[in-house]
Short mmCIF file of C-alpha atoms in Angstrom, two decimals:
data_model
loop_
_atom_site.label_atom_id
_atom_site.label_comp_id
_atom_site.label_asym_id
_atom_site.label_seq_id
_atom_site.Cartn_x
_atom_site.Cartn_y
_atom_site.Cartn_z
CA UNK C 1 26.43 -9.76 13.15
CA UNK C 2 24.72 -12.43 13.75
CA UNK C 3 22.56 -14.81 10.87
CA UNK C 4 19.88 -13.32 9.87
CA UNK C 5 16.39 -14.93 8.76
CA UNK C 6 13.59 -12.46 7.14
CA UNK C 7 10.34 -13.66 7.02
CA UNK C 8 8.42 -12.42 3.29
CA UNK C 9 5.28 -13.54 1.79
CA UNK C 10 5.32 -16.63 -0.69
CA UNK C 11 4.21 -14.56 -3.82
CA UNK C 12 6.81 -13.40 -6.41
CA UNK C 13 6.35 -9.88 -5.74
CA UNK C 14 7.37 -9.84 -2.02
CA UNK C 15 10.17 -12.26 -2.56
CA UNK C 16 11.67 -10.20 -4.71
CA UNK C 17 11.16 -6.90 -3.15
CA UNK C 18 12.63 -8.39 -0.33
CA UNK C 19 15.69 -10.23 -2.19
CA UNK C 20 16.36 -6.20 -3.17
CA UNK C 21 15.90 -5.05 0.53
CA UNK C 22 18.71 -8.00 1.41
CA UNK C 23 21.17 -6.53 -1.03
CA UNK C 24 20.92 -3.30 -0.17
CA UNK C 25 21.99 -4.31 3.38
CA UNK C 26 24.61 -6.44 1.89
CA UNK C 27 26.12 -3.55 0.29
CA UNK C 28 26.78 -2.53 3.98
CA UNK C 29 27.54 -5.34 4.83
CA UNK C 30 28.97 -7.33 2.59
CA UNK C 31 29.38 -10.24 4.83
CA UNK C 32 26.35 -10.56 6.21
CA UNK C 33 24.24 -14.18 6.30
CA UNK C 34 20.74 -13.82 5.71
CA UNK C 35 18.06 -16.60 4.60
CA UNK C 36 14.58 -15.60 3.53
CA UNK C 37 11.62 -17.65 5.16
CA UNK C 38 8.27 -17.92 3.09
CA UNK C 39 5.66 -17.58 4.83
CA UNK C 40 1.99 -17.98 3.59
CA UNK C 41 -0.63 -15.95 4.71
CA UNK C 42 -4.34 -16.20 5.17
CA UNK C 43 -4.43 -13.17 3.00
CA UNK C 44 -2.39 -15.43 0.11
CA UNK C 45 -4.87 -18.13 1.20
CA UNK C 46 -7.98 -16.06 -0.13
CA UNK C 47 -8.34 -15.74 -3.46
CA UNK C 48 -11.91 -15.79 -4.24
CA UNK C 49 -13.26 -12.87 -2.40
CA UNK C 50 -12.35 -9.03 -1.60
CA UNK C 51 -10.22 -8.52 0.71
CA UNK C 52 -12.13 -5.89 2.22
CA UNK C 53 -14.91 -8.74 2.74
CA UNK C 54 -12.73 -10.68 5.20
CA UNK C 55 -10.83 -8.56 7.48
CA UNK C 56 -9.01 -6.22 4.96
CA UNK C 57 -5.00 -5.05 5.25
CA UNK C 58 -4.28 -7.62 8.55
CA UNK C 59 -4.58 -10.33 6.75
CA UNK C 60 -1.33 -10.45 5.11
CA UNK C 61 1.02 -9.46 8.47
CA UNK C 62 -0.46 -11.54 11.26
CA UNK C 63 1.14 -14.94 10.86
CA UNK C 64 4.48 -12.94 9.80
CA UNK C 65 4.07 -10.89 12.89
CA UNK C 66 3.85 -14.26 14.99
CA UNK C 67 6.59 -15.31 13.98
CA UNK C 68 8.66 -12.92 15.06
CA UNK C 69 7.02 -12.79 19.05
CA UNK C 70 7.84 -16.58 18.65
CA UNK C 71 11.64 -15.89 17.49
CA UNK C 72 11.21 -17.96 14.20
CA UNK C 73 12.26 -14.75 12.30
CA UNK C 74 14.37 -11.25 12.78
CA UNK C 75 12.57 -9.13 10.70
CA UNK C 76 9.49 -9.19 8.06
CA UNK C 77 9.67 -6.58 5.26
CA UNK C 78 6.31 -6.27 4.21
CA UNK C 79 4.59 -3.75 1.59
CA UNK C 80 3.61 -0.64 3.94
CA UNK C 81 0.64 -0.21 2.71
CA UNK C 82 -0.45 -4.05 4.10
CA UNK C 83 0.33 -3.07 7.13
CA UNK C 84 -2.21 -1.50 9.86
CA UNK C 85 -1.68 1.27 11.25
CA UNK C 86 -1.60 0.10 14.74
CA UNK C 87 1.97 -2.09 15.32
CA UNK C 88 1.71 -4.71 18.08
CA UNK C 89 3.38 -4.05 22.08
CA UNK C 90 7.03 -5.66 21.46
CA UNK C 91 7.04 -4.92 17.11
CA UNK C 92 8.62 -1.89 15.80
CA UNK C 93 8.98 -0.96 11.85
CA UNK C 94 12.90 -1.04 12.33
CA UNK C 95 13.02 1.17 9.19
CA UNK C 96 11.51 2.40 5.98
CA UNK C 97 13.91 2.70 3.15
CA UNK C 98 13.92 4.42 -0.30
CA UNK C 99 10.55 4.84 -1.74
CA UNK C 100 9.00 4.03 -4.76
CA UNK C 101 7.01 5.38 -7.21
CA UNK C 102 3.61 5.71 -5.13
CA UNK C 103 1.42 6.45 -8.30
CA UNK C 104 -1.29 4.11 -9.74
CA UNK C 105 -0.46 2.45 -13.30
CA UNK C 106 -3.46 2.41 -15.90
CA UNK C 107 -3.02 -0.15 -18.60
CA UNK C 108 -5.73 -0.27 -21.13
CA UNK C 109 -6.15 -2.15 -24.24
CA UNK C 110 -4.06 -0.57 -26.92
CA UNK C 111 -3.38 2.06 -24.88
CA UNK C 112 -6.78 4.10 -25.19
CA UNK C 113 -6.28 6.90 -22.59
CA UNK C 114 -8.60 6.66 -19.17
CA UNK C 115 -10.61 9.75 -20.28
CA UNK C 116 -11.22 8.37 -24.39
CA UNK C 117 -12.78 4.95 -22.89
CA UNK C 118 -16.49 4.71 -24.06
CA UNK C 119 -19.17 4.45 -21.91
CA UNK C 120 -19.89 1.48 -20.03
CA UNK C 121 -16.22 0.04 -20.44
CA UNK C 122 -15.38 -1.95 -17.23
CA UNK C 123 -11.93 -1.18 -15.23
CA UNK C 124 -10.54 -3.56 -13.25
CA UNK C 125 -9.77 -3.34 -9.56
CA UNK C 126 -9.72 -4.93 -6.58
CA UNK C 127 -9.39 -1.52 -4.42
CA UNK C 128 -12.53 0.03 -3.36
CA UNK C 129 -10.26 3.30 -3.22
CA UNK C 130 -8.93 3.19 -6.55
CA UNK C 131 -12.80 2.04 -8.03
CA UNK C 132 -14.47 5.06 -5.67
CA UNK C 133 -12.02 7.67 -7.55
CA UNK C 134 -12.43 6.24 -10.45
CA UNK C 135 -16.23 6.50 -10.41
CA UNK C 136 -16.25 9.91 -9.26
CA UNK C 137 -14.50 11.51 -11.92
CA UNK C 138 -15.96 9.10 -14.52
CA UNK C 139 -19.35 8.01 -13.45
CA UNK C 140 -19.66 6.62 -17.25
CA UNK C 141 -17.49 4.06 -15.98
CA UNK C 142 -18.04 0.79 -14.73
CA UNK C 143 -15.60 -1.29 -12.06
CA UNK C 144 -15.29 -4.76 -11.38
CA UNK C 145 -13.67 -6.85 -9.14
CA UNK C 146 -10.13 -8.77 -9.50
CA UNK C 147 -7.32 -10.36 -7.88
CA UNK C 148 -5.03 -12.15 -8.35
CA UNK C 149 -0.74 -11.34 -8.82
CA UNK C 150 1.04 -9.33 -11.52
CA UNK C 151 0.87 -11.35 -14.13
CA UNK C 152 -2.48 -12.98 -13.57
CA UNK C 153 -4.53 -9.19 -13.95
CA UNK C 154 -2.53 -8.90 -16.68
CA UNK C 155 -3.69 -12.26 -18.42
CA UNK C 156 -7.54 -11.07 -17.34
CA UNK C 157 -6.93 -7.87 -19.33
CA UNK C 158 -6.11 -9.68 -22.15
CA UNK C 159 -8.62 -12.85 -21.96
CA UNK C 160 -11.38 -11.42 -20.12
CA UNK C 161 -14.13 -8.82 -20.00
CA UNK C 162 -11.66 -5.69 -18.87
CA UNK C 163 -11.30 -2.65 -21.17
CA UNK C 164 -8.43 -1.62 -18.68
CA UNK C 165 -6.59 -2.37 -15.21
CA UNK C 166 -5.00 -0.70 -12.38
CA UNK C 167 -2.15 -2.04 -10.30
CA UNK C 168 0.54 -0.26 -8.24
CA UNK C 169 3.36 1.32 -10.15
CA UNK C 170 5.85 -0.06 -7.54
CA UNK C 171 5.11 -3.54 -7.60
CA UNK C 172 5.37 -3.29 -11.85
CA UNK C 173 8.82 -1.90 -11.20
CA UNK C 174 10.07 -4.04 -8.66
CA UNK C 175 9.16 -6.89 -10.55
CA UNK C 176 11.42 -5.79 -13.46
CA UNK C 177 7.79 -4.24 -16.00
CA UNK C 178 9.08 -2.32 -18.95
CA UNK C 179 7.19 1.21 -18.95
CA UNK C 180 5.73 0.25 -22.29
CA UNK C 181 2.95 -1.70 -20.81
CA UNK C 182 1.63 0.86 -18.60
CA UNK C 183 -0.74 3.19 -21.03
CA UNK C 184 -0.14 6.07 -17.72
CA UNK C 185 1.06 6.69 -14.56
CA UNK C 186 -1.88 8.42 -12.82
CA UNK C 187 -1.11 11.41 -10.55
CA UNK C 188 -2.20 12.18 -7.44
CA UNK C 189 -4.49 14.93 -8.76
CA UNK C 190 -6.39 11.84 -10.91
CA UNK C 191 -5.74 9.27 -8.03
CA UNK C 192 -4.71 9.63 -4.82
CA UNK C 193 -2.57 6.77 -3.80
CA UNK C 194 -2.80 4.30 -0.76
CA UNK C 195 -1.32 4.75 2.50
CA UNK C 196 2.24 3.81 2.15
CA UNK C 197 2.31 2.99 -1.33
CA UNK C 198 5.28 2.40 -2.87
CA UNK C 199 6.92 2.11 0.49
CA UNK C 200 8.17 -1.03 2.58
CA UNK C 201 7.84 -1.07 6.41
CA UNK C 202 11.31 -3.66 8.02
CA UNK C 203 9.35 -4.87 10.84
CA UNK C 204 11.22 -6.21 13.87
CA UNK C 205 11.25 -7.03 17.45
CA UNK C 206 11.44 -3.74 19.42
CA UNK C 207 14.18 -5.05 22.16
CA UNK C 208 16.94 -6.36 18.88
CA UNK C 209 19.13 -3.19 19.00
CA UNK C 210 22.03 -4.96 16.98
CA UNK C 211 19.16 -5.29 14.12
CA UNK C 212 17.78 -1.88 14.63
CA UNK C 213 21.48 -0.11 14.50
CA UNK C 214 21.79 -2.12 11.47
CA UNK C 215 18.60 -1.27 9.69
CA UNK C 216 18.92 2.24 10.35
CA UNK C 217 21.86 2.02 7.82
CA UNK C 218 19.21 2.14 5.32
CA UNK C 219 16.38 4.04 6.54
CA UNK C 220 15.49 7.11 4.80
CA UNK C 221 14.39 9.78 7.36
CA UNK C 222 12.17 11.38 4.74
CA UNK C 223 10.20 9.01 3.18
CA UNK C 224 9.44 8.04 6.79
CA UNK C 225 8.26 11.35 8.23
CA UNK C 226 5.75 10.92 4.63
CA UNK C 227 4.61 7.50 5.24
CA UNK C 228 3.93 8.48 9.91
CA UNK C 229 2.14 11.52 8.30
CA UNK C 230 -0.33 8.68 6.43
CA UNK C 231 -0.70 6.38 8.77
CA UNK C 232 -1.17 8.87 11.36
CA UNK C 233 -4.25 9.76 9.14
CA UNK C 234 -5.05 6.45 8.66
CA UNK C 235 -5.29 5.29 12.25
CA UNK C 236 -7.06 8.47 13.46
CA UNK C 237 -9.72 8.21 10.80
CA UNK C 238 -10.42 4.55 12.02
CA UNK C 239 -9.76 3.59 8.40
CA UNK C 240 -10.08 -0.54 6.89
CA UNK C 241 -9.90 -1.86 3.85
CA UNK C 242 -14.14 -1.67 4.38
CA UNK C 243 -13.40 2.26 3.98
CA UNK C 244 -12.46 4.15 0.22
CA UNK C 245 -9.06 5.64 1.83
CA UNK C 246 -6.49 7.66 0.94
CA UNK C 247 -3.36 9.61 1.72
CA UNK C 248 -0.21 10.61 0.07
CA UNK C 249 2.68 13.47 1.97
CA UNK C 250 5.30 14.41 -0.15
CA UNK C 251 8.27 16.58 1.75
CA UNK C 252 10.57 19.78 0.67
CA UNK C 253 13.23 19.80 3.04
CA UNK C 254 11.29 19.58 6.34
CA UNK C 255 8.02 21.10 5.21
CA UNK C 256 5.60 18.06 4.12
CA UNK C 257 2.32 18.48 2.63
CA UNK C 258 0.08 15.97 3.24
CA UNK C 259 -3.57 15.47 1.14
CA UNK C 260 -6.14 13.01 3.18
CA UNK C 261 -8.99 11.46 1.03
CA UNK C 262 -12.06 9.15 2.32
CA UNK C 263 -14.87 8.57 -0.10
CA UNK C 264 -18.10 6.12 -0.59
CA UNK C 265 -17.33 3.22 -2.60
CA UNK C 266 -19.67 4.40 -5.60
CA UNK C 267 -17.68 7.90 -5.79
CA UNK C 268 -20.68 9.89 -5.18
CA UNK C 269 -19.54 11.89 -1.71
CA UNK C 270 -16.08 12.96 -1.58
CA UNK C 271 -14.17 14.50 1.37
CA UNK C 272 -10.35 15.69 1.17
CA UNK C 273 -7.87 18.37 2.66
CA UNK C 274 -4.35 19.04 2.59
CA UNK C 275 -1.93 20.51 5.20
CA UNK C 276 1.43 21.86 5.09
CA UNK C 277 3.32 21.13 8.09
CA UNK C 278 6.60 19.83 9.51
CA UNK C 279 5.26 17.55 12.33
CA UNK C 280 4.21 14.09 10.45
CA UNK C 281 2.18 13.47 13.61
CA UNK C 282 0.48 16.64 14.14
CA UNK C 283 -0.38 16.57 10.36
CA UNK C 284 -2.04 13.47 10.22
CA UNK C 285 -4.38 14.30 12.76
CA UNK C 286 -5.07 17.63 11.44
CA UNK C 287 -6.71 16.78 8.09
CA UNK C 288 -8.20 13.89 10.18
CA UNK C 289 -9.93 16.32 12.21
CA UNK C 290 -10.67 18.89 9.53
CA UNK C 291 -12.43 15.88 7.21
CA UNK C 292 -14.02 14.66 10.75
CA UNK C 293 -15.83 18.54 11.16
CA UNK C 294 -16.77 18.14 7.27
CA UNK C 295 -18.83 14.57 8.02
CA UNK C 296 -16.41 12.17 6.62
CA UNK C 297 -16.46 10.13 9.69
CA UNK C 298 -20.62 9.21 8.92
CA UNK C 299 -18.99 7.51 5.98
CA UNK C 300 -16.46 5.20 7.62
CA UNK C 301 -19.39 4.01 10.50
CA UNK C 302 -21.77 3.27 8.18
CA UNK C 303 -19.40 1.16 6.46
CA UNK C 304 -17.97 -0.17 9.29
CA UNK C 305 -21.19 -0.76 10.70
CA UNK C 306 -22.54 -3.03 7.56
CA UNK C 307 -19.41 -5.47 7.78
#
């Protein structure tokens, strides 16, 4: 096998989420040569502003993706849920491995549970679908905006106006975060998750077969029918990071049930189905047409349509 150079984001968490990637292909390959190039992103770029202000999940995979059409890199692993749902003529995701935990974390100051905060106490979130959920089952609630990495939300908790954050469980426990910081992991029946949370997406080009026989070493067949049954949903609902979104498929042998969410940013209209099923495809589109009949879709143009 030839060298190998992957292609990650600059920040901590995707260099080390890739580092693990690497080593779980080395333990296949014991001999193999791979070098990580960091790339920066406009998404890394922008730290002042939501993301959903200025172009959304794109923003973190486009100069990645250019680099591999110009042959600069053999493979990007990215977090799945940055990636669209629509993959570029010539890109394939080469493989999705091992998933996970897809759940939200809620840390709070000392640990006060999510339904014992008092009134008015702000969360902090830089997810319009986490904040929409949020709001709906606690309207007493208040949510305002951050960013930033890991360990910077974590610093705001403790120096600034937050009563509590939310971050993704996987990137806490890729990163090495003791459970003892996270007050609760919050379900899906509390918060639905993002598309492809907790899952990574190998991207690659789609004519490098050595590569692809290699990554399908370590591709897990059912975390990936989960994660085509989300995007699936995803891409026929038209959904952005402009849109309150959400999807989570879980499977039991081959049947998957999959739960499609889309919501107003203040929580106030709600839409959501699940399907059992055992085509990812055909499930996707299903609760995308069953929350389509029920008038979801009036939500996603009018949000679309004030960008």
């Amino acid at each position: 096998m030839r060298k190998l150079v992957v292609g990650s984001r600059r920040s901590k968490l995707a260099l080390t989420q890739s580092q693990q990637f690497i080593d779980k292909l080395k333990a296949i390959e014991p001999d193999l040569a791979i070098e990580i190039k960091e790339i920066v992103t406009k998404g890394d770029k922008i730290v002042d502003k939501q993301l959903s202000k200025v172009g959304g999940k794109g923003l973190f995979v486009k100069e990645i993706q250019q680099e591999l059409f110009d042959k600069e890199i053999d493979m990007a692993i990215h977090s799945l849920k940055d990636v669209p749902s629509v993959i570029p003529q010539g890109l394939t995701l080469g493989c999705i491995p091992d998933r996970e935990l897809p759940y939200d974390a809620y840390i709070a100051k000392n640990h006060i549970p999510l339904d014992q905060l008092p009134d008015g106490s702000i969360i902090g979130t830089s997810s319009l679908r986490r904040g929409a959920q949020i709001l709906s089952k606690y309207p007493n609630l208040e949510i305002k905006w951050i960013r930033g990495n890991i360990d910077t939300r974590l610093e705001k908790l403790n120096t600034e106006d937050y009563d509590a954050i939310i971050l993704a469980a996987a990137g806490l426990r890729r990163m090495g975060w003791s459970d003892d910081i996270v007050t609760t992991y919050l379900d899906r029946d509390t918060l639905l998750p993002a598309i492809g949370q907790g899952a990574l997406g190998i991207e690659c080009r789609s004519d490098d077969n050595e590569l692809l026989e290699l990554l399908s070493k370590v591709h897990n067949h059912d975390v990936a029918q989960c994660v085509t049954a989300e995007r699936t949903f995803l891409a026929a609902m038209d959904g952005s990071c402009q849109v309150p979104i959400a999807g989570y498929a879980t499977i039991n042998n081959s049947d998957i049930t999959f739960t499609g969410l889309i919501m107003t940013p203040d929580g106030t209209e709600r839409y959501e189905h699940t399907e059992h099923g055992n085509d990812p495809v055909a499930l996707g589109k299903k609760v995308s047409q069953v929350l389509k009949d029920q008038g979801a879709y009036e939500i996603i143009k009018r949000l679309n349509e004030q960008q």
